[in-house]
Every structure is written in C-alpha cells, then in structure tokens.
Amino acid sequence: MITKQAVESKDTDPAANKVALTSADSEWGKESDDFYGYSSEEERLAKRGLEDWEMVDKIPESQAAIPKWFIAVIIAVLLFAIGLSFPFWGDREGFEREWFNWGFALALVYIAICAGFIYAMLNLYGSKAGGRLDTDKEAKSDDNDGANN
C-alpha cells in the first residue's frame, strides 16, 4: 500500500515541494504507529477511512442484516407483479385465462429458495453458528470454557 508524505523543501515555492511515495504495510488487526502517513488518526479517518479489519471489528453481531424497508419494497413489487398477472388486465375478448397456474407456484418456490439462501449466507459468518476466527478479540467470550480454540 502506498501513502503520500510531503517532503518539505527549503524553498518557499509550493511547486518546489516534492511528494515522496513510501510503502505502508497494512496487517490484519495491527494499528499503524504513523497513522499510515497522515498527521493524526482523525485525518486518516477523514481522508482514508477505516481499514477492512477495523470495519469488521466495528460491525455488531446484533446488526440487522437486511433493512425492513428493502423487504417492504420487494413485497410491494411482487404484489404488483401478481396483480398485473390476473386475468382482468388486458385480455382479448373471448379469451379466458385461469386465475392460478403453475407459474405462480414455481415463482413462490423460487423466491422462497433464494430468500432462504440469502438469509443463511448473511447470518452464517461472524455469528455463533459460523464460529469465530482465532484472531477475533471476542472469541474468548463466545466459548463455553473461555479458551481460545
């Protein structure tokens, strides 16, 4: 990972200041002593943001995985699609369509399988069901005997 550190020149001309690139190795769970080339932790957070491991540590296990408004939008779209498929929308005279067919049943099975898969994947990792990494700070509190396995 490359960070910028300005090398101040003795000249007062801003164009004379050079920017030297230095490498900064980011390790999982290790905080940088030099703030990855920034002058303070606040500046690093404002300009660079959190590292991946910092984001993972700050996500609580009780966080809702899928927002309720998103589920409401999906249900509204499905109800709209079902409503448009009923026989009183734009059928030709003399042509009668059945109210229910196998397309509805297959669509409901498809939606149930996809929703179950998404739910399982969102709740598996980082939870008690999926276990925790050896490097996790909260791993000891989740074990029954208190040992870090």
Short mmCIF file of N, CA and C in Angstrom, two decimals:
data_model
loop_
_atom_site.label_atom_id
_atom_site.label_comp_id
_atom_site.label_asym_id
_atom_site.label_seq_id
_atom_site.Cartn_x
_atom_site.Cartn_y
_atom_site.Cartn_z
N MET A 1 0.84 -1.15 0.00
CA MET A 1 0.00 0.00 0.00
C MET A 1 0.90 1.23 0.00
N ILE A 2 0.59 2.20 -0.81
CA ILE A 2 1.42 3.39 -0.96
C ILE A 2 0.73 4.57 -0.28
N THR A 3 1.49 5.34 0.50
CA THR A 3 0.95 6.55 1.12
C THR A 3 1.80 7.73 0.71
N LYS A 4 1.20 8.93 0.79
CA LYS A 4 1.93 10.13 0.42
C LYS A 4 2.46 10.81 1.67
N GLN A 5 3.68 11.24 1.59
CA GLN A 5 4.25 12.07 2.64
C GLN A 5 4.99 13.20 1.94
N ALA A 6 4.59 14.40 2.26
CA ALA A 6 5.21 15.56 1.62
C ALA A 6 6.59 15.79 2.21
N VAL A 7 7.53 16.00 1.34
CA VAL A 7 8.88 16.33 1.74
C VAL A 7 9.03 17.83 1.58
N GLU A 8 9.21 18.52 2.71
CA GLU A 8 9.27 19.97 2.65
C GLU A 8 10.62 20.42 2.11
N SER A 9 10.53 21.39 1.25
CA SER A 9 11.73 21.96 0.66
C SER A 9 12.08 23.24 1.40
N LYS A 10 13.34 23.66 1.29
CA LYS A 10 13.75 24.92 1.91
C LYS A 10 13.24 26.10 1.12
N ASP A 11 12.85 25.87 -0.14
CA ASP A 11 12.30 26.95 -0.97
C ASP A 11 10.89 27.26 -0.50
N THR A 12 10.47 28.49 -0.69
CA THR A 12 9.10 28.87 -0.33
C THR A 12 8.15 28.61 -1.48
N ASP A 13 8.65 28.24 -2.63
CA ASP A 13 7.81 27.96 -3.79
C ASP A 13 7.08 26.63 -3.58
N PRO A 14 5.71 26.63 -3.64
CA PRO A 14 4.99 25.37 -3.44
C PRO A 14 5.28 24.34 -4.52
N ALA A 15 5.62 24.79 -5.73
CA ALA A 15 5.93 23.85 -6.80
C ALA A 15 7.23 23.12 -6.54
N ALA A 16 8.07 23.70 -5.70
CA ALA A 16 9.35 23.07 -5.41
C ALA A 16 9.21 21.92 -4.43
N ASN A 17 8.09 21.87 -3.70
CA ASN A 17 7.87 20.76 -2.77
C ASN A 17 7.65 19.47 -3.56
N LYS A 18 8.32 18.44 -3.16
CA LYS A 18 8.20 17.17 -3.84
C LYS A 18 7.38 16.21 -2.98
N VAL A 19 6.72 15.27 -3.63
CA VAL A 19 5.95 14.26 -2.92
C VAL A 19 6.67 12.93 -3.08
N ALA A 20 7.07 12.37 -1.97
CA ALA A 20 7.75 11.08 -1.99
C ALA A 20 6.75 10.00 -1.62
N LEU A 21 6.81 8.89 -2.32
CA LEU A 21 5.93 7.77 -2.02
C LEU A 21 6.68 6.75 -1.18
N THR A 22 6.06 6.37 -0.10
CA THR A 22 6.63 5.33 0.74
C THR A 22 5.60 4.22 0.88
N SER A 23 6.08 3.03 1.17
CA SER A 23 5.14 1.92 1.31
C SER A 23 4.72 1.79 2.77
N ALA A 24 3.47 1.43 2.96
CA ALA A 24 2.94 1.18 4.30
C ALA A 24 2.23 -0.16 4.26
N ASP A 25 2.75 -1.10 5.02
CA ASP A 25 2.13 -2.42 5.05
C ASP A 25 1.00 -2.43 6.06
N SER A 26 -0.16 -2.84 5.59
CA SER A 26 -1.33 -2.94 6.45
C SER A 26 -1.55 -4.39 6.82
N GLU A 27 -1.46 -4.70 8.10
CA GLU A 27 -1.67 -6.06 8.57
C GLU A 27 -2.99 -6.14 9.31
N TRP A 28 -3.63 -7.30 9.23
CA TRP A 28 -4.93 -7.50 9.85
C TRP A 28 -4.80 -7.40 11.37
N GLY A 29 -5.53 -6.47 11.95
CA GLY A 29 -5.56 -6.31 13.40
C GLY A 29 -4.44 -5.49 13.98
N LYS A 30 -3.56 -4.92 13.14
CA LYS A 30 -2.43 -4.15 13.65
C LYS A 30 -2.62 -2.68 13.30
N GLU A 31 -2.59 -1.83 14.33
CA GLU A 31 -2.72 -0.40 14.10
C GLU A 31 -1.36 0.18 13.72
N SER A 32 -1.37 1.15 12.83
CA SER A 32 -0.13 1.78 12.38
C SER A 32 0.30 2.85 13.37
N ASP A 33 1.61 2.88 13.66
CA ASP A 33 2.13 3.89 14.58
C ASP A 33 2.18 5.27 13.95
N ASP A 34 2.33 5.33 12.62
CA ASP A 34 2.45 6.63 11.95
C ASP A 34 1.16 7.03 11.24
N PHE A 35 0.04 6.40 11.58
CA PHE A 35 -1.27 6.73 11.01
C PHE A 35 -1.27 6.60 9.49
N TYR A 36 -0.51 5.64 8.95
CA TYR A 36 -0.41 5.37 7.51
C TYR A 36 -0.01 6.62 6.72
N GLY A 37 0.87 7.43 7.30
CA GLY A 37 1.39 8.60 6.60
C GLY A 37 0.62 9.88 6.85
N TYR A 38 -0.45 9.83 7.61
CA TYR A 38 -1.21 11.04 7.92
C TYR A 38 -0.73 11.61 9.25
N SER A 39 -1.06 12.88 9.50
CA SER A 39 -0.54 13.53 10.70
C SER A 39 -1.26 13.10 11.97
N SER A 40 -2.50 12.66 11.87
CA SER A 40 -3.24 12.24 13.06
C SER A 40 -4.24 11.15 12.68
N GLU A 41 -4.78 10.52 13.70
CA GLU A 41 -5.79 9.48 13.49
C GLU A 41 -7.06 10.07 12.89
N GLU A 42 -7.43 11.29 13.31
CA GLU A 42 -8.62 11.95 12.78
C GLU A 42 -8.48 12.24 11.29
N GLU A 43 -7.29 12.70 10.88
CA GLU A 43 -7.06 12.98 9.46
C GLU A 43 -7.10 11.69 8.64
N ARG A 44 -6.53 10.62 9.19
CA ARG A 44 -6.56 9.33 8.49
C ARG A 44 -7.99 8.85 8.30
N LEU A 45 -8.81 8.97 9.34
CA LEU A 45 -10.19 8.53 9.23
C LEU A 45 -10.98 9.40 8.26
N ALA A 46 -10.69 10.70 8.23
CA ALA A 46 -11.41 11.61 7.33
C ALA A 46 -11.03 11.38 5.87
N LYS A 47 -9.74 11.15 5.60
CA LYS A 47 -9.28 11.05 4.22
C LYS A 47 -9.24 9.62 3.70
N ARG A 48 -8.90 8.67 4.55
CA ARG A 48 -8.70 7.30 4.10
C ARG A 48 -9.83 6.37 4.53
N GLY A 49 -10.38 6.62 5.71
CA GLY A 49 -11.44 5.75 6.23
C GLY A 49 -10.86 4.61 7.03
N LEU A 50 -11.72 3.71 7.41
CA LEU A 50 -11.31 2.56 8.22
C LEU A 50 -10.66 1.49 7.36
N GLU A 51 -9.74 0.75 7.96
CA GLU A 51 -9.18 -0.43 7.31
C GLU A 51 -10.23 -1.54 7.34
N ASP A 52 -10.03 -2.57 6.53
CA ASP A 52 -11.00 -3.67 6.47
C ASP A 52 -11.22 -4.31 7.83
N TRP A 53 -10.13 -4.60 8.54
CA TRP A 53 -10.26 -5.27 9.83
C TRP A 53 -10.94 -4.37 10.85
N GLU A 54 -10.77 -3.05 10.74
CA GLU A 54 -11.45 -2.13 11.65
C GLU A 54 -12.96 -2.14 11.41
N MET A 55 -13.35 -2.21 10.13
CA MET A 55 -14.78 -2.27 9.82
C MET A 55 -15.40 -3.56 10.36
N VAL A 56 -14.68 -4.68 10.20
CA VAL A 56 -15.20 -5.96 10.68
C VAL A 56 -15.35 -5.94 12.20
N ASP A 57 -14.38 -5.34 12.90
CA ASP A 57 -14.45 -5.26 14.37
C ASP A 57 -15.59 -4.38 14.84
N LYS A 58 -15.96 -3.37 14.06
CA LYS A 58 -16.98 -2.42 14.49
C LYS A 58 -18.40 -2.83 14.12
N ILE A 59 -18.57 -3.91 13.35
CA ILE A 59 -19.91 -4.36 12.99
C ILE A 59 -20.44 -5.22 14.14
N PRO A 60 -21.50 -4.81 14.78
CA PRO A 60 -22.02 -5.63 15.88
C PRO A 60 -22.74 -6.86 15.36
N GLU A 61 -22.72 -7.92 16.16
CA GLU A 61 -23.37 -9.16 15.75
C GLU A 61 -24.88 -8.99 15.69
N SER A 62 -25.41 -8.06 16.47
CA SER A 62 -26.86 -7.86 16.51
C SER A 62 -27.37 -6.96 15.40
N GLN A 63 -26.49 -6.52 14.51
CA GLN A 63 -26.91 -5.64 13.43
C GLN A 63 -27.88 -6.36 12.50
N ALA A 64 -28.95 -5.68 12.14
CA ALA A 64 -29.92 -6.26 11.22
C ALA A 64 -29.28 -6.40 9.85
N ALA A 65 -29.37 -7.59 9.28
CA ALA A 65 -28.69 -7.85 8.02
C ALA A 65 -29.37 -7.19 6.83
N ILE A 66 -30.69 -7.26 6.78
CA ILE A 66 -31.43 -6.69 5.65
C ILE A 66 -32.38 -5.64 6.21
N PRO A 67 -32.35 -4.41 5.69
CA PRO A 67 -33.26 -3.38 6.20
C PRO A 67 -34.72 -3.73 5.92
N LYS A 68 -35.59 -3.34 6.84
CA LYS A 68 -37.01 -3.65 6.69
C LYS A 68 -37.63 -2.94 5.50
N TRP A 69 -37.14 -1.74 5.17
CA TRP A 69 -37.69 -1.01 4.03
C TRP A 69 -37.40 -1.76 2.73
N PHE A 70 -36.24 -2.44 2.66
CA PHE A 70 -35.89 -3.19 1.46
C PHE A 70 -36.83 -4.39 1.28
N ILE A 71 -37.12 -5.07 2.37
CA ILE A 71 -38.06 -6.19 2.32
C ILE A 71 -39.44 -5.69 1.90
N ALA A 72 -39.85 -4.51 2.41
CA ALA A 72 -41.15 -3.94 2.03
C ALA A 72 -41.21 -3.62 0.54
N VAL A 73 -40.12 -3.11 -0.03
CA VAL A 73 -40.08 -2.80 -1.46
C VAL A 73 -40.20 -4.09 -2.28
N ILE A 74 -39.49 -5.13 -1.88
CA ILE A 74 -39.56 -6.42 -2.60
C ILE A 74 -40.99 -6.97 -2.56
N ILE A 75 -41.62 -6.93 -1.40
CA ILE A 75 -43.00 -7.42 -1.28
C ILE A 75 -43.95 -6.59 -2.13
N ALA A 76 -43.78 -5.26 -2.15
CA ALA A 76 -44.65 -4.41 -2.96
C ALA A 76 -44.50 -4.72 -4.45
N VAL A 77 -43.27 -4.93 -4.91
CA VAL A 77 -43.04 -5.26 -6.32
C VAL A 77 -43.66 -6.62 -6.66
N LEU A 78 -43.51 -7.58 -5.76
CA LEU A 78 -44.12 -8.90 -6.00
C LEU A 78 -45.64 -8.82 -6.05
N LEU A 79 -46.24 -8.06 -5.15
CA LEU A 79 -47.70 -7.90 -5.17
C LEU A 79 -48.16 -7.20 -6.44
N PHE A 80 -47.41 -6.21 -6.90
CA PHE A 80 -47.73 -5.52 -8.14
C PHE A 80 -47.65 -6.48 -9.33
N ALA A 81 -46.61 -7.31 -9.37
CA ALA A 81 -46.46 -8.29 -10.46
C ALA A 81 -47.58 -9.32 -10.44
N ILE A 82 -47.95 -9.76 -9.25
CA ILE A 82 -49.07 -10.72 -9.15
C ILE A 82 -50.36 -10.07 -9.61
N GLY A 83 -50.58 -8.82 -9.20
CA GLY A 83 -51.79 -8.11 -9.62
C GLY A 83 -51.88 -7.94 -11.12
N LEU A 84 -50.77 -7.65 -11.77
CA LEU A 84 -50.78 -7.49 -13.23
C LEU A 84 -51.00 -8.81 -13.96
N SER A 85 -50.74 -9.92 -13.31
CA SER A 85 -50.91 -11.21 -13.98
C SER A 85 -52.33 -11.74 -13.89
N PHE A 86 -53.20 -11.08 -13.14
CA PHE A 86 -54.59 -11.55 -13.04
C PHE A 86 -55.30 -11.34 -14.37
N PRO A 87 -56.34 -12.13 -14.65
CA PRO A 87 -56.95 -12.16 -15.98
C PRO A 87 -57.71 -10.91 -16.40
N PHE A 88 -57.97 -9.97 -15.54
CA PHE A 88 -58.74 -8.81 -15.97
C PHE A 88 -57.88 -7.66 -16.46
N TRP A 89 -56.59 -7.87 -16.69
CA TRP A 89 -55.70 -6.83 -17.21
C TRP A 89 -55.39 -7.10 -18.68
N GLY A 90 -56.11 -6.50 -19.58
CA GLY A 90 -55.77 -6.50 -20.99
C GLY A 90 -55.97 -7.80 -21.74
N ASP A 91 -56.88 -8.62 -21.34
CA ASP A 91 -57.14 -9.84 -22.10
C ASP A 91 -58.04 -9.53 -23.31
N ARG A 92 -57.85 -10.31 -24.37
CA ARG A 92 -58.70 -10.17 -25.55
C ARG A 92 -60.09 -10.72 -25.25
N GLU A 93 -61.07 -10.23 -25.97
CA GLU A 93 -62.43 -10.74 -25.79
C GLU A 93 -62.49 -12.18 -26.26
N GLY A 94 -63.19 -12.98 -25.50
CA GLY A 94 -63.33 -14.39 -25.86
C GLY A 94 -62.21 -15.27 -25.34
N PHE A 95 -61.12 -14.69 -24.84
CA PHE A 95 -60.01 -15.48 -24.31
C PHE A 95 -60.08 -15.43 -22.79
N GLU A 96 -60.19 -16.56 -22.17
CA GLU A 96 -60.25 -16.61 -20.72
C GLU A 96 -59.00 -17.30 -20.18
N ARG A 97 -58.44 -16.66 -19.20
CA ARG A 97 -57.23 -17.17 -18.56
C ARG A 97 -57.59 -17.66 -17.16
N GLU A 98 -56.90 -18.70 -16.69
CA GLU A 98 -57.17 -19.18 -15.33
C GLU A 98 -56.54 -18.22 -14.31
N TRP A 99 -57.13 -18.19 -13.11
CA TRP A 99 -56.65 -17.30 -12.07
C TRP A 99 -55.35 -17.78 -11.46
N PHE A 100 -55.15 -19.05 -11.44
CA PHE A 100 -53.94 -19.62 -10.85
C PHE A 100 -53.36 -20.64 -11.81
N ASN A 101 -52.03 -20.61 -11.97
CA ASN A 101 -51.36 -21.62 -12.79
C ASN A 101 -50.05 -22.02 -12.12
N TRP A 102 -49.32 -22.93 -12.73
CA TRP A 102 -48.08 -23.43 -12.13
C TRP A 102 -46.99 -22.37 -12.10
N GLY A 103 -47.12 -21.34 -12.89
CA GLY A 103 -46.13 -20.26 -12.86
C GLY A 103 -46.09 -19.58 -11.50
N PHE A 104 -47.27 -19.39 -10.89
CA PHE A 104 -47.32 -18.80 -9.55
C PHE A 104 -46.61 -19.69 -8.54
N ALA A 105 -46.91 -20.98 -8.59
CA ALA A 105 -46.31 -21.91 -7.63
C ALA A 105 -44.79 -21.97 -7.80
N LEU A 106 -44.33 -22.05 -9.03
CA LEU A 106 -42.87 -22.09 -9.27
C LEU A 106 -42.20 -20.78 -8.85
N ALA A 107 -42.86 -19.66 -9.07
CA ALA A 107 -42.30 -18.37 -8.65
C ALA A 107 -42.19 -18.30 -7.13
N LEU A 108 -43.19 -18.79 -6.42
CA LEU A 108 -43.14 -18.78 -4.96
C LEU A 108 -42.04 -19.70 -4.43
N VAL A 109 -41.86 -20.86 -5.06
CA VAL A 109 -40.78 -21.77 -4.66
C VAL A 109 -39.42 -21.13 -4.92
N TYR A 110 -39.27 -20.49 -6.08
CA TYR A 110 -38.01 -19.82 -6.43
C TYR A 110 -37.70 -18.71 -5.43
N ILE A 111 -38.70 -17.90 -5.09
CA ILE A 111 -38.50 -16.80 -4.15
C ILE A 111 -38.13 -17.34 -2.77
N ALA A 112 -38.79 -18.41 -2.33
CA ALA A 112 -38.50 -18.99 -1.02
C ALA A 112 -37.09 -19.55 -0.95
N ILE A 113 -36.65 -20.23 -1.99
CA ILE A 113 -35.29 -20.80 -2.01
C ILE A 113 -34.25 -19.68 -2.01
N CYS A 114 -34.44 -18.67 -2.83
CA CYS A 114 -33.48 -17.55 -2.89
C CYS A 114 -33.44 -16.79 -1.57
N ALA A 115 -34.59 -16.52 -0.98
CA ALA A 115 -34.63 -15.80 0.30
C ALA A 115 -33.96 -16.63 1.40
N GLY A 116 -34.18 -17.93 1.40
CA GLY A 116 -33.53 -18.79 2.39
C GLY A 116 -32.02 -18.82 2.23
N PHE A 117 -31.55 -18.88 0.99
CA PHE A 117 -30.11 -18.87 0.74
C PHE A 117 -29.48 -17.55 1.19
N ILE A 118 -30.11 -16.43 0.84
CA ILE A 118 -29.59 -15.12 1.24
C ILE A 118 -29.58 -14.99 2.76
N TYR A 119 -30.64 -15.41 3.41
CA TYR A 119 -30.72 -15.34 4.87
C TYR A 119 -29.61 -16.18 5.51
N ALA A 120 -29.39 -17.39 5.01
CA ALA A 120 -28.36 -18.26 5.57
C ALA A 120 -26.97 -17.68 5.38
N MET A 121 -26.69 -17.12 4.20
CA MET A 121 -25.36 -16.56 3.95
C MET A 121 -25.10 -15.31 4.78
N LEU A 122 -26.12 -14.49 4.99
CA LEU A 122 -25.95 -13.28 5.79
C LEU A 122 -25.75 -13.59 7.26
N ASN A 123 -26.32 -14.67 7.74
CA ASN A 123 -26.24 -14.98 9.16
C ASN A 123 -25.18 -16.01 9.52
N LEU A 124 -24.48 -16.56 8.54
CA LEU A 124 -23.52 -17.62 8.84
C LEU A 124 -22.22 -17.07 9.40
N TYR A 125 -21.53 -16.22 8.68
CA TYR A 125 -20.18 -15.80 9.06
C TYR A 125 -20.23 -14.68 10.09
N GLY A 126 -19.35 -14.77 11.09
CA GLY A 126 -19.30 -13.79 12.15
C GLY A 126 -20.36 -14.01 13.21
N SER A 127 -21.06 -15.12 13.13
CA SER A 127 -22.09 -15.40 14.12
C SER A 127 -21.68 -16.62 14.93
N LYS A 128 -22.47 -16.93 15.92
CA LYS A 128 -22.18 -18.11 16.73
C LYS A 128 -22.33 -19.39 15.93
N ALA A 129 -23.21 -19.38 14.92
CA ALA A 129 -23.40 -20.57 14.09
C ALA A 129 -22.17 -20.85 13.23
N GLY A 130 -21.54 -19.80 12.72
CA GLY A 130 -20.39 -19.97 11.84
C GLY A 130 -19.08 -20.02 12.57
N GLY A 131 -19.07 -19.70 13.85
CA GLY A 131 -17.83 -19.68 14.61
C GLY A 131 -17.10 -18.37 14.41
N ARG A 132 -16.00 -18.22 15.10
CA ARG A 132 -15.21 -17.00 15.00
C ARG A 132 -13.77 -17.36 14.65
N LEU A 133 -13.06 -16.38 14.13
CA LEU A 133 -11.67 -16.58 13.79
C LEU A 133 -10.82 -16.67 15.05
N ASP A 134 -9.64 -17.26 14.95
CA ASP A 134 -8.72 -17.34 16.09
C ASP A 134 -8.24 -15.96 16.50
N THR A 135 -8.18 -15.03 15.56
CA THR A 135 -7.69 -13.69 15.85
C THR A 135 -8.76 -12.76 16.38
N ASP A 136 -10.00 -13.23 16.49
CA ASP A 136 -11.10 -12.39 16.94
C ASP A 136 -10.95 -12.06 18.42
N LYS A 137 -11.12 -10.79 18.76
CA LYS A 137 -10.97 -10.35 20.15
C LYS A 137 -12.09 -10.89 21.03
N GLU A 138 -13.27 -11.11 20.46
CA GLU A 138 -14.41 -11.57 21.25
C GLU A 138 -14.54 -13.09 21.24
N ALA A 139 -13.56 -13.81 20.70
CA ALA A 139 -13.67 -15.26 20.60
C ALA A 139 -13.73 -15.91 21.98
N LYS A 140 -12.99 -15.38 22.95
CA LYS A 140 -12.99 -15.96 24.29
C LYS A 140 -14.34 -15.84 24.96
N SER A 141 -15.04 -14.75 24.71
CA SER A 141 -16.33 -14.55 25.37
C SER A 141 -17.40 -15.46 24.79
N ASP A 142 -17.22 -15.96 23.58
CA ASP A 142 -18.22 -16.83 22.96
C ASP A 142 -18.03 -18.30 23.33
N ASP A 143 -16.82 -18.69 23.73
CA ASP A 143 -16.57 -20.09 24.07
C ASP A 143 -17.16 -20.41 25.44
N ASN A 144 -17.57 -21.66 25.60
CA ASN A 144 -18.13 -22.08 26.88
C ASN A 144 -17.08 -22.15 27.97
N ASP A 145 -15.90 -22.65 27.63
CA ASP A 145 -14.87 -22.83 28.64
C ASP A 145 -13.93 -21.63 28.74
N GLY A 146 -14.08 -20.64 27.87
CA GLY A 146 -13.25 -19.46 27.91
C GLY A 146 -11.94 -19.62 27.18
N ALA A 147 -11.65 -20.78 26.62
CA ALA A 147 -10.41 -21.00 25.90
C ALA A 147 -10.56 -20.51 24.48
N ASN A 148 -9.48 -20.04 23.91
CA ASN A 148 -9.48 -19.56 22.54
C ASN A 148 -9.04 -20.69 21.64
N ASN A 149 -9.95 -21.38 21.00
CA ASN A 149 -9.63 -22.54 20.16
C ASN A 149 -9.27 -22.08 18.79
#
